[in-house]
Short mmCIF file of C-alpha atoms in Angstrom, two decimals:
data_model
loop_
_atom_site.label_atom_id
_atom_site.label_comp_id
_atom_site.label_asym_id
_atom_site.label_seq_id
_atom_site.Cartn_x
_atom_site.Cartn_y
_atom_site.Cartn_z
CA ARG F 27 96.43 -26.83 -26.97
CA LYS F 28 93.59 -25.12 -25.09
CA GLU F 29 90.57 -27.24 -24.25
CA VAL F 30 88.19 -24.74 -25.80
CA GLU F 31 89.33 -22.34 -28.50
CA GLN F 32 87.60 -19.37 -30.06
CA ASP F 33 88.65 -16.74 -32.54
CA PRO F 34 89.01 -13.66 -30.31
CA GLY F 35 87.92 -11.27 -33.04
CA PRO F 36 86.96 -8.50 -32.90
CA PHE F 37 84.24 -8.96 -35.48
CA ASN F 38 82.99 -5.56 -36.64
CA VAL F 39 79.79 -5.84 -38.69
CA PRO F 40 77.07 -3.42 -39.87
CA GLU F 41 73.55 -3.61 -38.54
CA GLY F 42 71.53 -6.24 -40.36
CA ALA F 43 74.53 -8.41 -41.18
CA THR F 44 74.75 -12.13 -40.54
CA VAL F 45 77.73 -13.22 -38.50
CA ALA F 46 78.97 -16.65 -37.45
CA PHE F 47 81.34 -17.76 -34.70
CA ASN F 48 83.02 -21.10 -34.33
CA CYS F 49 84.42 -22.79 -31.27
CA THR F 50 86.54 -25.94 -31.21
CA TYR F 51 86.99 -28.26 -28.26
CA SER F 52 89.51 -30.98 -27.50
CA ASN F 53 87.66 -33.36 -25.16
CA SER F 54 85.66 -35.79 -27.25
CA ALA F 55 83.80 -36.96 -24.13
CA SER F 56 82.14 -33.54 -23.76
CA GLN F 57 78.39 -33.80 -23.39
CA SER F 58 77.15 -30.28 -22.67
CA PHE F 59 77.51 -27.25 -24.90
CA PHE F 60 76.43 -23.67 -24.39
CA TRP F 61 76.84 -20.16 -25.71
CA TYR F 62 77.00 -17.33 -23.18
CA ARG F 63 76.97 -13.61 -23.79
CA GLN F 64 79.11 -11.24 -21.72
CA ASP F 65 78.75 -7.47 -21.83
CA CYS F 66 81.69 -5.28 -20.91
CA ARG F 67 82.52 -5.57 -17.20
CA LYS F 68 79.43 -7.71 -16.51
CA GLU F 69 78.83 -11.35 -15.72
CA PRO F 70 78.26 -13.93 -18.47
CA LYS F 71 74.62 -14.71 -19.20
CA LEU F 72 73.33 -17.90 -20.76
CA LEU F 73 72.36 -17.26 -24.37
CA MET F 74 71.45 -20.76 -25.45
CA SER F 75 72.22 -24.42 -25.06
CA VAL F 76 73.50 -26.31 -28.09
CA TYR F 77 71.81 -29.57 -28.99
CA SER F 78 73.04 -32.33 -31.26
CA SER F 79 70.33 -31.66 -33.81
CA GLY F 80 71.00 -27.92 -33.82
CA ASN F 81 68.62 -25.38 -32.37
CA GLU F 82 67.29 -21.94 -33.09
CA ASP F 83 66.08 -19.12 -30.87
CA GLY F 84 64.81 -16.18 -32.89
CA ARG F 85 67.76 -14.70 -34.78
CA PHE F 86 70.24 -17.08 -33.14
CA THR F 87 71.10 -20.56 -34.42
CA ALA F 88 73.48 -22.93 -32.68
CA GLN F 89 74.95 -26.10 -34.18
CA LEU F 90 77.13 -28.91 -32.94
CA ASN F 91 79.50 -31.01 -35.03
CA ARG F 92 80.73 -33.87 -32.85
CA ALA F 93 82.86 -35.45 -35.56
CA SER F 94 84.91 -32.29 -36.02
CA GLN F 95 84.50 -31.21 -32.40
CA TYR F 96 83.18 -27.74 -32.89
CA ILE F 97 80.10 -25.72 -32.15
CA SER F 98 78.90 -22.65 -33.97
CA LEU F 99 76.67 -19.66 -33.35
CA LEU F 100 74.97 -17.81 -36.19
CA ILE F 101 73.38 -14.40 -35.61
CA ARG F 102 71.08 -13.12 -38.34
CA ASP F 103 69.95 -9.52 -38.82
CA SER F 104 72.45 -8.17 -36.29
CA LYS F 105 71.28 -5.45 -33.92
CA LEU F 106 73.36 -2.83 -32.15
CA SER F 107 72.38 -4.53 -28.90
CA ASP F 108 74.10 -7.74 -30.03
CA SER F 109 77.46 -6.08 -29.41
CA ALA F 110 79.12 -8.17 -26.71
CA THR F 111 81.61 -10.96 -26.17
CA TYR F 112 80.30 -14.45 -26.90
CA LEU F 113 81.69 -17.28 -24.81
CA CYS F 114 81.65 -20.89 -25.83
CA VAL F 115 81.26 -23.38 -22.97
CA VAL F 116 81.89 -27.10 -23.28
CA GLY F 117 82.04 -29.86 -20.75
CA HIS F 118 80.99 -33.08 -19.15
CA ASN F 119 81.20 -33.01 -15.36
CA ASP F 120 83.10 -29.75 -15.32
CA MET F 121 82.60 -26.95 -17.78
CA ARG F 122 85.36 -25.23 -19.77
CA PHE F 123 85.05 -21.71 -21.07
CA GLY F 124 86.56 -20.28 -24.20
CA ALA F 125 88.19 -16.86 -24.02
CA GLY F 126 85.35 -15.36 -26.03
CA THR F 127 84.76 -13.72 -29.39
CA ARG F 128 84.10 -10.01 -29.37
CA LEU F 129 81.37 -8.69 -31.64
CA THR F 130 80.71 -5.02 -32.42
CA VAL F 131 77.65 -4.17 -34.49
CA LYS F 132 77.83 -0.69 -36.03
CA PRO F 133 75.07 1.54 -37.41
CA ASP S 14 63.46 -12.37 -6.72
CA GLY S 15 65.62 -15.47 -7.26
CA GLY S 16 69.26 -15.05 -8.08
CA ILE S 17 72.89 -14.97 -7.10
CA THR S 18 74.38 -12.08 -5.20
CA GLN S 19 78.01 -11.20 -4.74
CA SER S 20 79.38 -8.51 -2.53
CA PRO S 21 81.04 -6.16 -2.64
CA LYS S 22 81.11 -5.12 -6.30
CA TYR S 23 84.56 -3.51 -5.91
CA LEU S 24 87.15 -4.43 -3.29
CA PHE S 25 90.55 -2.93 -2.64
CA ARG S 26 93.17 -4.55 -0.42
CA LYS S 27 96.80 -4.18 0.43
CA GLU S 28 99.21 -6.94 -0.48
CA GLY S 29 99.62 -9.48 2.32
CA GLN S 30 96.03 -9.28 3.54
CA ASN S 31 93.52 -12.10 3.25
CA VAL S 32 90.13 -11.11 1.84
CA THR S 33 86.81 -12.99 1.69
CA LEU S 34 84.37 -12.60 -1.19
CA SER S 35 80.73 -13.33 -0.55
CA CYS S 36 78.43 -15.41 -2.77
CA GLU S 37 74.80 -16.19 -1.91
CA GLN S 38 72.09 -17.88 -3.99
CA ASN S 39 68.40 -18.47 -3.40
CA LEU S 40 67.84 -20.62 -6.47
CA ASN S 41 68.01 -23.85 -4.43
CA HIS S 42 70.88 -25.04 -6.63
CA ASP S 43 73.11 -27.76 -5.21
CA ALA S 44 76.27 -26.88 -7.13
CA MET S 45 78.24 -23.66 -6.81
CA TYR S 46 81.44 -22.45 -8.47
CA TRP S 47 84.11 -19.78 -8.25
CA TYR S 48 85.91 -18.48 -11.33
CA ARG S 49 88.39 -15.76 -11.98
CA GLN S 50 88.57 -13.76 -15.19
CA ASP S 51 91.56 -11.72 -16.29
CA PRO S 52 91.42 -9.14 -19.08
CA GLY S 53 91.03 -10.74 -22.50
CA GLN S 54 90.91 -14.22 -21.05
CA GLY S 55 88.29 -16.84 -20.43
CA LEU S 56 86.99 -17.94 -17.06
CA ARG S 57 89.24 -20.21 -15.01
CA LEU S 58 87.78 -22.46 -12.34
CA ILE S 59 89.09 -21.94 -8.81
CA TYR S 60 86.86 -24.19 -6.66
CA TYR S 61 83.51 -25.87 -6.97
CA SER S 62 81.07 -27.54 -4.63
CA GLN S 63 78.46 -30.10 -5.64
CA ILE S 64 76.90 -30.39 -2.20
CA VAL S 65 77.00 -28.85 1.26
CA ASN S 66 80.16 -29.59 3.26
CA ASP S 67 82.01 -30.79 0.18
CA PHE S 68 84.14 -28.95 -2.37
CA GLN S 69 86.86 -29.68 -4.91
CA LYS S 70 89.80 -27.77 -6.33
CA GLY S 71 89.55 -26.41 -9.82
CA ASP S 72 92.41 -25.58 -12.16
CA ILE S 73 93.86 -22.67 -10.18
CA ALA S 74 93.07 -23.34 -6.50
CA GLU S 75 96.48 -22.36 -5.12
CA GLY S 76 96.23 -19.35 -2.85
CA TYR S 77 92.46 -19.65 -2.41
CA SER S 78 90.18 -21.36 0.11
CA VAL S 79 86.42 -21.94 0.31
CA SER S 80 83.76 -23.28 2.64
CA ARG S 81 80.26 -24.63 2.03
CA GLU S 82 78.48 -24.77 5.35
CA LYS S 83 75.10 -23.83 3.89
CA LYS S 84 73.50 -24.62 0.56
CA GLU S 85 72.94 -20.93 -0.12
CA SER S 86 76.46 -19.69 0.60
CA PHE S 87 79.90 -20.34 -0.90
CA PRO S 88 82.42 -17.72 0.27
CA LEU S 89 85.88 -17.51 -1.29
CA THR S 90 88.95 -16.38 0.63
CA VAL S 91 91.84 -14.96 -1.36
CA THR S 92 94.89 -15.50 0.81
CA SER S 93 98.21 -13.69 0.82
CA ALA S 94 99.70 -16.78 -0.85
CA GLN S 95 97.89 -15.94 -4.12
CA LYS S 96 100.58 -14.28 -6.22
CA ASN S 97 98.37 -12.32 -8.63
CA PRO S 98 95.05 -11.75 -6.87
CA THR S 99 93.89 -8.71 -8.83
CA ALA S 100 91.08 -10.00 -11.08
CA PHE S 101 87.33 -10.18 -11.69
CA TYR S 102 85.84 -12.96 -9.52
CA LEU S 103 82.63 -14.62 -10.60
CA CYS S 104 80.46 -16.97 -8.58
CA ALA S 105 77.98 -19.29 -10.27
CA SER S 106 75.44 -21.91 -9.32
CA SER S 107 74.00 -24.59 -11.54
CA LYS S 108 70.98 -26.69 -12.22
CA GLY S 109 72.28 -29.53 -14.31
CA SER S 110 75.01 -28.20 -16.57
CA GLU S 111 73.56 -24.71 -17.03
CA GLN S 112 75.40 -22.22 -14.87
CA TYR S 113 74.02 -18.89 -13.69
CA PHE S 114 76.38 -16.18 -12.61
CA GLY S 115 76.39 -13.49 -9.96
CA PRO S 116 77.39 -9.92 -10.90
CA GLY S 117 81.01 -10.47 -9.87
CA THR S 118 83.50 -8.78 -7.55
CA ARG S 119 86.43 -6.77 -8.92
CA LEU S 120 89.33 -7.23 -6.53
CA THR S 121 92.33 -4.93 -6.71
CA VAL S 122 95.36 -5.69 -4.56
CA THR S 123 98.13 -3.10 -4.36
#
């Protein structure tokens, strides 16, 4: 079993849609959780940290469920510019990356 | 401008040659990392360094070597012992757990 697992997608959604991604992790000792965004052939960029109480940044909401060992990312009112691959990152002293979920937002 | 630079952006080498990828940061971060990414896959950790003159192997260190003589620099050498060196190589530095990436180097070995 992989340490961090994500549905690879692709998720194809129309502009304005709400879309949610989940990510499961195997190490219950994990303390740090992040979502990164990676555009095609570019480096990953930090989108947001994920806190135990859940957190929101504009149209993006991240949640953590420690009991079930998953984190989620919700994107509301999708924009064309949201098209990218979203990487889940989980860790304690060393960070583990999921393979990413690809999102395409269409007009 | 603070950030992480990697050079070159594209690198082509013949099989059997060693090649060194550059990574420099001016963010004053203590920790630095090297990852490789293959198509459709997540990032895999090659080596990391928490402090100058110290580094540890990641999950796929075989065929690679690093040095950390300066806080700002963490070069990666891909040796001829690496069986599948063609990949996208990403360098990162971190403040706490948040990692910030350089633009990457695409290495093609033929």
